[in-house]
Amino acid sequence: MTQQASKLVIVTEKLLLKKIAKIIDEAGATGYTVVDAGGKGSRNVRSSGQPTISDTYSNIKIEVLTPNRDMAVKISDEVAAQFFDDYSGIAYLCSVMEVLHAHKF
Amino acid sequence: MDFLSDFFTLFLGKLQSPTLGFLIGGVVVAAVNSRLAIPDPIYKFIVFMLLIKVGLSGGIAIRNANLLEMLLPAVFAMIVGILIVFIGRYTLAKLPKVKVVDAIATAGLFGAVSGSTLAAGLTILESESITYEPWAAALYPFMDIPALVTAIVLASIYISKQRDTADEALSKQEYLSKQPVTAGGYPSEQGITASGYPRKQPERVKIWPIVKESLQGSALSALLLGLALGILTRPESVYESFFDPLFRGLLSILMLVMGMEAAARIGELRKAGQWYALYAFFAPLLHGFIAFGFGMIAHYTTEFSLGGVVILAVIAASSSDISGPPTLRAGIPSANPSAYIGSSTAVGTPVALALGIPLFISLAQALG
């Protein structure tokens, strides 16, 4: 029994995690996954390792599975409008995923 | 002339202390691209250990101290913290090619206090056997918090003025329909949309969240916890057998990390521009001397010890490296973190440690 879903991926600064988590919850998504991230973006190169001095510099990748595309776009728009002027970040959508083995998402 | 020659002899002697030796060693190691690295959790743990030790020793000693004496130095610490931000606002921010918000954030970070620089200052004071008030370390928050609050308030005022004068800021809906949202380049062309504290009314800054966030920062929490434990409990046994003996060794490792970090951040500073480098070099010494002057006023009026004056100067010269940056990043989102973190870590902190501390101690010894 597979379920259709959209996956929204947001890569941004760790500092914003709490605020973004709130937006995700308010949009009605049932959960999300967060991992440490590194790589190269339009602003600069970030290592995936924790920077020495402060967490200000580390990045995270947040993945949200939503039952439809609209919810994912709503989350993404809200996050972009609030933060992406001032913080580094990117959001992209992977449509039509199949979710296996989830009681509910 | 005698005064000057004495002063320089003292000053040269200070440069050979282990604290500064390890700092310079760290810079050299990083500069030759060595793969030597101190793991990050260890760094965080060392910072915790140092500040809890400083807090404990302060707390233990405060029990039988007269806290009324602390009033004047605490007020001076606040004044200096606020003054530093204004100095930055009217010097650095006026220079060509320097963005005002970046300059305010940098000044805020230089006004904030570095726990590690404070710990280094205390260690060198002890090794010189200069006495200082037990509560002097508790001046930290009195300078740190006002500086960060002032910087964030100043930046918010500036940004909302800019927004009012901007021809037409794009509304959120227009913004979303006009262009695909990408990770925006810095800065946005159409006036900055401040989404700092609080989100709904960017023109009104709430002070309490900034204060709360500063107090919740790892460095300040450890210091305050140590103070509370020192005052309310009897931690002498564990202090004498564990925290105190480890202190100097841990501090030297921390200095090595700071040196390595400074060398690693130099590149970022290069991107930020030469004015930042200039400011970061002179600001710690200027701020330290201003605080030293205030401290001397307290010295002559309320018997504030010369050691205490040095501590006040050291916390003024220091620029925050752990708890300040995240607070500023959240409070002034439109400021470029490379500018302020680069200035502070690459130049400000090494200058405060390597030149500031020996200068102020030599000055105090020459005056004493």
Tab-separated table of C-alpha atoms in Angstrom, chain B residues 15 48 70 86 113 134 165 183 193 202 222 228 241 292 294 354:
chain	number	residue	atom	x	y	z
B	15	LEU	CA	54.342	38.845	25.279
B	48	PHE	CA	32.229	25.889	29.571
B	70	MET	CA	30.008	46.860	42.405
B	86	PHE	CA	27.780	54.532	19.036
B	113	VAL	CA	32.174	40.406	25.673
B	134	PRO	CA	36.137	38.813	43.241
B	165	THR	CA	12.552	56.678	2.324
B	183	ALA	CA	18.377	32.165	-2.353
B	193	THR	CA	12.700	43.704	4.521
B	202	PRO	CA	9.694	45.500	12.299
B	222	ALA	CA	27.967	28.911	32.431
B	228	ALA	CA	25.144	30.957	41.677
B	241	SER	CA	40.764	19.658	43.130
B	292	PHE	CA	40.444	51.981	31.588
B	294	PHE	CA	36.286	54.990	33.470
B	354	ALA	CA	48.004	39.774	22.345
